[in-house]
Coordinates of C-alpha atoms in Angstrom, one line a residue:
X32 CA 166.3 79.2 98.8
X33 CA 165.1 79.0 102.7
X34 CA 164.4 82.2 104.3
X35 CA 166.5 82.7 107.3
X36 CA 165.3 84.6 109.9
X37 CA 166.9 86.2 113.0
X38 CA 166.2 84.9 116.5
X39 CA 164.0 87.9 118.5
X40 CA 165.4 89.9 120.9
X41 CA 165.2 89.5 124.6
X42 CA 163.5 91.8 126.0
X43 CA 164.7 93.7 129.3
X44 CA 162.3 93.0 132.1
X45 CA 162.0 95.5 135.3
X46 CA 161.3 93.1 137.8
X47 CA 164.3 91.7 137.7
X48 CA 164.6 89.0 140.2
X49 CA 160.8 88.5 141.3
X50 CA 160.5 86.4 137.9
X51 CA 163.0 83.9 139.0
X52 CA 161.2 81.0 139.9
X53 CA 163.4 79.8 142.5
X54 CA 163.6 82.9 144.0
X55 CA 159.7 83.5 144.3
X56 CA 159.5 79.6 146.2
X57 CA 162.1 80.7 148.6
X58 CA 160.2 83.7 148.8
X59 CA 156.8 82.0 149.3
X60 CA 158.6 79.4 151.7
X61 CA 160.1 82.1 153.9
X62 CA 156.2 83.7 153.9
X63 CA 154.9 80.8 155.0
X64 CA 157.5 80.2 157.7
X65 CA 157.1 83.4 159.0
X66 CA 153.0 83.3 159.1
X67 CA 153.2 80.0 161.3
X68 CA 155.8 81.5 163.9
X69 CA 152.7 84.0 165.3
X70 CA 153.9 86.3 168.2
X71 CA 151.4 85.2 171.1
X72 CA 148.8 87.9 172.1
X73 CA 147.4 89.1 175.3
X74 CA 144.1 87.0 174.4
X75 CA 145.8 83.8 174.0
X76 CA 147.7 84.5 177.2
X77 CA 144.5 85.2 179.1
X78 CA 142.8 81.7 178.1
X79 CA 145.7 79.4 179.0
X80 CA 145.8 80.6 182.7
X81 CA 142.1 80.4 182.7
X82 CA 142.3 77.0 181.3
X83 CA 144.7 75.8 183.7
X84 CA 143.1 77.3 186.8
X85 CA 140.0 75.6 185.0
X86 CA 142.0 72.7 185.7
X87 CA 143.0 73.0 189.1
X88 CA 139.6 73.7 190.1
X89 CA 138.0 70.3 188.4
X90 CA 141.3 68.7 189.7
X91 CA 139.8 69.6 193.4
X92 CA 136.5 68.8 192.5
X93 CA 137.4 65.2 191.3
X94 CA 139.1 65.0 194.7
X95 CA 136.2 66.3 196.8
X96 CA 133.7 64.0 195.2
X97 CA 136.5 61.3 195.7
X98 CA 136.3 62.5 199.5
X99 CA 132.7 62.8 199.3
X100 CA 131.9 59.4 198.0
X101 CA 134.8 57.4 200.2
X102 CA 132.8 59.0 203.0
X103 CA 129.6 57.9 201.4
X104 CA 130.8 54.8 200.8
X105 CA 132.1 54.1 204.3
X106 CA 128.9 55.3 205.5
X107 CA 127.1 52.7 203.2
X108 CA 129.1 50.2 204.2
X109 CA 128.6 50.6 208.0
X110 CA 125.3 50.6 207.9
X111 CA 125.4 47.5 205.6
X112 CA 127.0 46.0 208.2
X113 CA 124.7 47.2 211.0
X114 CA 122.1 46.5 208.9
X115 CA 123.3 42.7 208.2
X116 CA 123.8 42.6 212.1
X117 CA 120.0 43.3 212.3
X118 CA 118.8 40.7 209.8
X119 CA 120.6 38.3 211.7
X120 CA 119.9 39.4 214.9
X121 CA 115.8 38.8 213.8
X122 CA 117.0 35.6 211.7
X123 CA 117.9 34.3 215.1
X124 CA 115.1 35.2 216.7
X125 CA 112.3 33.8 213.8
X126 CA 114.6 30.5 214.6
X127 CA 113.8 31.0 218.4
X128 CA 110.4 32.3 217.4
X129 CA 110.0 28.9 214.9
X130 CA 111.0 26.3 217.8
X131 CA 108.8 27.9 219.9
X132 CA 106.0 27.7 217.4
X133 CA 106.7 24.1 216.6
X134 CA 107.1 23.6 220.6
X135 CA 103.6 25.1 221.6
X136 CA 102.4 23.3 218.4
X137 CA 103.4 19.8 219.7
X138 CA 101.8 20.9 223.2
X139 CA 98.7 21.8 222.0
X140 CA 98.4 18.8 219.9
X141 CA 99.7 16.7 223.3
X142 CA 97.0 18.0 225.0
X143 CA 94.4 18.0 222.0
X144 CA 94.8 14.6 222.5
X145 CA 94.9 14.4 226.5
X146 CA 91.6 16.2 226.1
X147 CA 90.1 13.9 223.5
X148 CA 91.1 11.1 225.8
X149 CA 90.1 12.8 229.1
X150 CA 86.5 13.1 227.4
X151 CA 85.9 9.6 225.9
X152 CA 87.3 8.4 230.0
X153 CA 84.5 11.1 231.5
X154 CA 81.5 10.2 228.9
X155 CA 82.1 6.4 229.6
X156 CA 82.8 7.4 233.3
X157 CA 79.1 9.5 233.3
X158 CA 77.8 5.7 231.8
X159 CA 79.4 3.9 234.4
X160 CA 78.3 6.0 237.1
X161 CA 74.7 6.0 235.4
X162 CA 74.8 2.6 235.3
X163 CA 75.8 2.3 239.2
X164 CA 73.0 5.1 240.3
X165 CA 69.9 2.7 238.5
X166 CA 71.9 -0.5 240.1
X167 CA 71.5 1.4 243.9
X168 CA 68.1 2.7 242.9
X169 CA 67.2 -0.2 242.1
X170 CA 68.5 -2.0 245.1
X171 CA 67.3 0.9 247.4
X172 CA 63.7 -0.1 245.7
X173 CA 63.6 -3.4 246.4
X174 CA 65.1 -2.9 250.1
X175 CA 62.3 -0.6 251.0
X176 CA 59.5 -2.6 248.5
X177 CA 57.6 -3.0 251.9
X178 CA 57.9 0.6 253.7
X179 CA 55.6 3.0 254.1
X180 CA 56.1 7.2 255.3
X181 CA 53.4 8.4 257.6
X182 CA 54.0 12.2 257.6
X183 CA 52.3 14.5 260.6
X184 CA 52.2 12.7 263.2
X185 CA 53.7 14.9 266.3
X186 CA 57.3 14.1 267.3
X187 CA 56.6 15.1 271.6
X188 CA 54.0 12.0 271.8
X189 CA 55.7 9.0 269.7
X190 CA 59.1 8.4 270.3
X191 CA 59.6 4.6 271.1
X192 CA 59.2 1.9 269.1
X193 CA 56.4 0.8 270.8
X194 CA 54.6 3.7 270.7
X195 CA 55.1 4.4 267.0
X196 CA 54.0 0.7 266.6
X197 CA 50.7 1.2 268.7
X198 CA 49.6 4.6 266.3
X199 CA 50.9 2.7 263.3
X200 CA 48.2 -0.1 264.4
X201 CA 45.7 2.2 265.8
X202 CA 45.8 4.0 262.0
X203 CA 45.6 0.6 260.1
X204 CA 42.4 -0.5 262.1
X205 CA 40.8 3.4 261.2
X206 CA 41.3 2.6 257.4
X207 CA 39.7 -0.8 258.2
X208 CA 42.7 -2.4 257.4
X209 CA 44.0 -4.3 261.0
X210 CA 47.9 -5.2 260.9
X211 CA 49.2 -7.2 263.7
X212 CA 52.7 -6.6 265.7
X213 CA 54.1 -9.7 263.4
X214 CA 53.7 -7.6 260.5
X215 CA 55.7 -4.7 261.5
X216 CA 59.2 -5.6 260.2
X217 CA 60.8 -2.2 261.9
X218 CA 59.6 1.5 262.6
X219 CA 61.4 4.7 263.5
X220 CA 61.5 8.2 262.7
X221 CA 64.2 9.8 260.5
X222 CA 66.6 12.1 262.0
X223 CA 66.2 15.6 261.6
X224 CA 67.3 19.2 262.6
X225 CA 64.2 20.6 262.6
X226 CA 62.2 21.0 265.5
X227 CA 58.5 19.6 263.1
X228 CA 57.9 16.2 263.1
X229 CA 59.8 14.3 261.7
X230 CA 58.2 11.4 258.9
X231 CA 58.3 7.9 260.8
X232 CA 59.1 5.4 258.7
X233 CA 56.9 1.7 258.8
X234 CA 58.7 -1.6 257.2
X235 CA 56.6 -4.1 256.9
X236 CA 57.2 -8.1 256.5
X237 CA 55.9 -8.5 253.0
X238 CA 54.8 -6.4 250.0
X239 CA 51.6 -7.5 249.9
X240 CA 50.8 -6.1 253.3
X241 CA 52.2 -2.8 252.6
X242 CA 50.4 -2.4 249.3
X243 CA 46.9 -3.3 251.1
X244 CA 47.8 -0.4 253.9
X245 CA 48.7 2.0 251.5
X246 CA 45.0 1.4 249.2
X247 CA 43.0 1.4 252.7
X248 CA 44.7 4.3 253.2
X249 CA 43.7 6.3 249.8
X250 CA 40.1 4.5 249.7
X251 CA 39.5 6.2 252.7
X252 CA 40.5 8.8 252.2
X253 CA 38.4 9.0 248.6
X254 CA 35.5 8.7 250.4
X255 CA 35.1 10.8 252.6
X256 CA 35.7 15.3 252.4
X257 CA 38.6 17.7 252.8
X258 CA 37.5 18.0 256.4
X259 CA 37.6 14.5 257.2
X260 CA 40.2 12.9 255.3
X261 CA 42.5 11.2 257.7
X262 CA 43.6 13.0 260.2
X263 CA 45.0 13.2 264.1
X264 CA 41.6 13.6 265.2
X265 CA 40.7 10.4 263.7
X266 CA 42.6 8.6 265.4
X267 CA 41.9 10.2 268.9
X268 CA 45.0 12.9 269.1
X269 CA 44.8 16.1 271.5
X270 CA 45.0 18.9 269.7
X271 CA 43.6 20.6 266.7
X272 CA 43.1 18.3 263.7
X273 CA 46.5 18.3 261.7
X274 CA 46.0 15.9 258.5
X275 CA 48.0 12.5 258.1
X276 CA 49.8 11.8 254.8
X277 CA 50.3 8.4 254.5
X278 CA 52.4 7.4 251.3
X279 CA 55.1 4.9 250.2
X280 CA 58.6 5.1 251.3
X281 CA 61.0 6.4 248.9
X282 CA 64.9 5.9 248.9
X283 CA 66.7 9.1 248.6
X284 CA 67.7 9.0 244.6
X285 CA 64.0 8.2 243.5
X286 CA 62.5 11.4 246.5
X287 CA 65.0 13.8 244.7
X288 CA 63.6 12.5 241.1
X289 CA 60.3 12.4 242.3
X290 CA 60.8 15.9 243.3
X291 CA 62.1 17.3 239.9
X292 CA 59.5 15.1 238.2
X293 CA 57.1 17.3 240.1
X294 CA 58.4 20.4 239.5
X295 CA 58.9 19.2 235.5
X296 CA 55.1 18.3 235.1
X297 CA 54.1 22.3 236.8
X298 CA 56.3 23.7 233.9
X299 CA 55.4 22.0 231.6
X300 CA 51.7 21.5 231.6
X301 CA 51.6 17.6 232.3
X302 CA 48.8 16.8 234.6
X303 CA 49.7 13.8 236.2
X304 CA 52.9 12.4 238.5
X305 CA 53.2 9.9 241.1
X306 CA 55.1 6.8 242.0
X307 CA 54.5 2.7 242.1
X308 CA 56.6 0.5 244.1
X309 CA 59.8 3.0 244.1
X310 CA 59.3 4.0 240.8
X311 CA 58.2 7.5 239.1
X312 CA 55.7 8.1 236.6
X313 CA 54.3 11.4 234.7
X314 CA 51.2 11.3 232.4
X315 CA 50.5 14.9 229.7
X316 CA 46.8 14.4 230.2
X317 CA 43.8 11.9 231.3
X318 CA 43.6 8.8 229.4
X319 CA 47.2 9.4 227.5
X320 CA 50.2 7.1 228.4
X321 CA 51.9 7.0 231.4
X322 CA 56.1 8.0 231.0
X323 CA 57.9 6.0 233.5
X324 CA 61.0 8.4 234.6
X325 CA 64.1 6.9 235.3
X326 CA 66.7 9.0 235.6
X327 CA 66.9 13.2 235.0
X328 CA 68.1 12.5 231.9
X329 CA 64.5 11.2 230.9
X330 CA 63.0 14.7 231.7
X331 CA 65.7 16.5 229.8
X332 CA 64.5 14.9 226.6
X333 CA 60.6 15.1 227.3
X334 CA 62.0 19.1 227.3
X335 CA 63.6 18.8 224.1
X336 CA 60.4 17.0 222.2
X337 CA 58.3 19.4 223.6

């Protein structure tokens, strides 16, 4: 037989409601609520002003670096512009500069080449005129081939034709070599501003005569002392003796050549230097060979060899 057994009793609780479940969630609920609804303290009042004066101050800030950098920017900006004003204010000028360059370029290369043509035209002019100076000289030679110079003789006592004629023949006959009045082409005596005597210059008909004078002339002269080489006293002058240089004339191209021959063979140690029929020769030392000189140009390049 099954055993039956009585339900327990429930027992009486003393909480009552607090073990109601619905009424411990509403409970809960309402405790929740109430801890999310917090009453706002002085704390939390204290850092909301501060952050929205916080706020306001970066606001102004923003707005003065706004101001700031406007300014700046302006600034910039201007002198970008002043600045781009300059560049091509010196952009201009490097163009003037540049065509002026290129101008003086082209003139200097214009007259580069005036130059280089100016001095081809003066070399071959210096040829030319070389060329005409040995043509006049030469000329000059052969128009005075037959003239002598007698130097000394006093200017107060021969002034005529005839009378330089007569001491001209009176000196031939004292060398021993006679010349008669048909072999006196012309004489006279070069002009002068000095009060000495002047040279007297003796052209005689042919070459032949003037060369025989002219050895007469040095033979006696060779022969005889210092004393009593020909002189005005030799051929009955007043006066003290004065001595008589007798040479052959000389146009005036080959005397100045002559003369710088001279002078060339003192500096330089050369030993000899005279002239044959108009023309001008130097010699370094006895037996060597004679240089004939034609021009100065001759001298200048005995210079440069020695």
């Amino acid at each position: 037989m099954p055993l039956r057994r009585s339900p327990p009793t429930p027992k009486t609780t003393t909480q009552g409601a607090s073990h109601n479940p619905i009424i411990q969630t509403t409970s809960q609920n309402n405790a929740a609520t109430t801890s999310n609804l917090k009453i706002p303290r002085d704390d939390d009042i204290s850092i909301n002003v501060t952050q929205r004066k916080k706020s306001d101050s970066d606001a102004g800030i923003k707005l003065y670096i706004k101001e700031m950098f406007d300014t700046f920017s302006g600034d910039i900006q201007q002198r970008f512009v002043t600045l781009q004003e300059s560049v091509t204010k010196i952009k201009n000028q490097n163009d003037e500069l540049q065509k002026s360059v290129c101008f003086l370029s082209d003139s200097y290369d214009s007259f580069l080449k005036r130059f280089e043509i100016l001095e081809a035209e003066k070399i071959e002019d210096r040829k030319y005129i070389k060329l005409l100076e040995e043509k006049i000289n030469y000329m000059e030679r052969k128009s005075f081939s037959s003239s002598v110079e007698i130097r000394n003789l006093p200017s107060d006592q021969f002034q005529t034709k005839r009378e330089i004629t007569d001491v001209i023949m009176k000196l031939a006959s004292t060398v021993e070599s006679p010349i008669i009045l048909a072999e006196i082409n012309d004489v006279y005596r070069q002009r002068s501003t000095s009060k000495a005597s002047t040279p007297i210059v003796a052209h005689f008909t042919t070459v032949i005569k003037k060369e025989e004078f002219l050895s007469a002339v040095k033979l006696y002269n060779k022969s005889r002392p210092k004393e009593q080489k020909l002189n005005t006293g030799s051929i009955k002058l007043n006066g003290p003796p004065k001595p008589i240089f007798v040479s052959e004339y000389l146009p005036f191209g080959v005397r100045r050549l002559f003369y710088q021959a001279r002078l060339f063979t003192k500096e330089n140690s050369y030993a000899y230097c005279w002239t044959s029929h108009g023309v001008v020769f130097i010699r370094k030392s006895e037996g060597a060979a004679h240089i004939q000189i034609n021009s100065e140009e001759d001298l200048l390049k005995l210079k440069r060899q020695d």
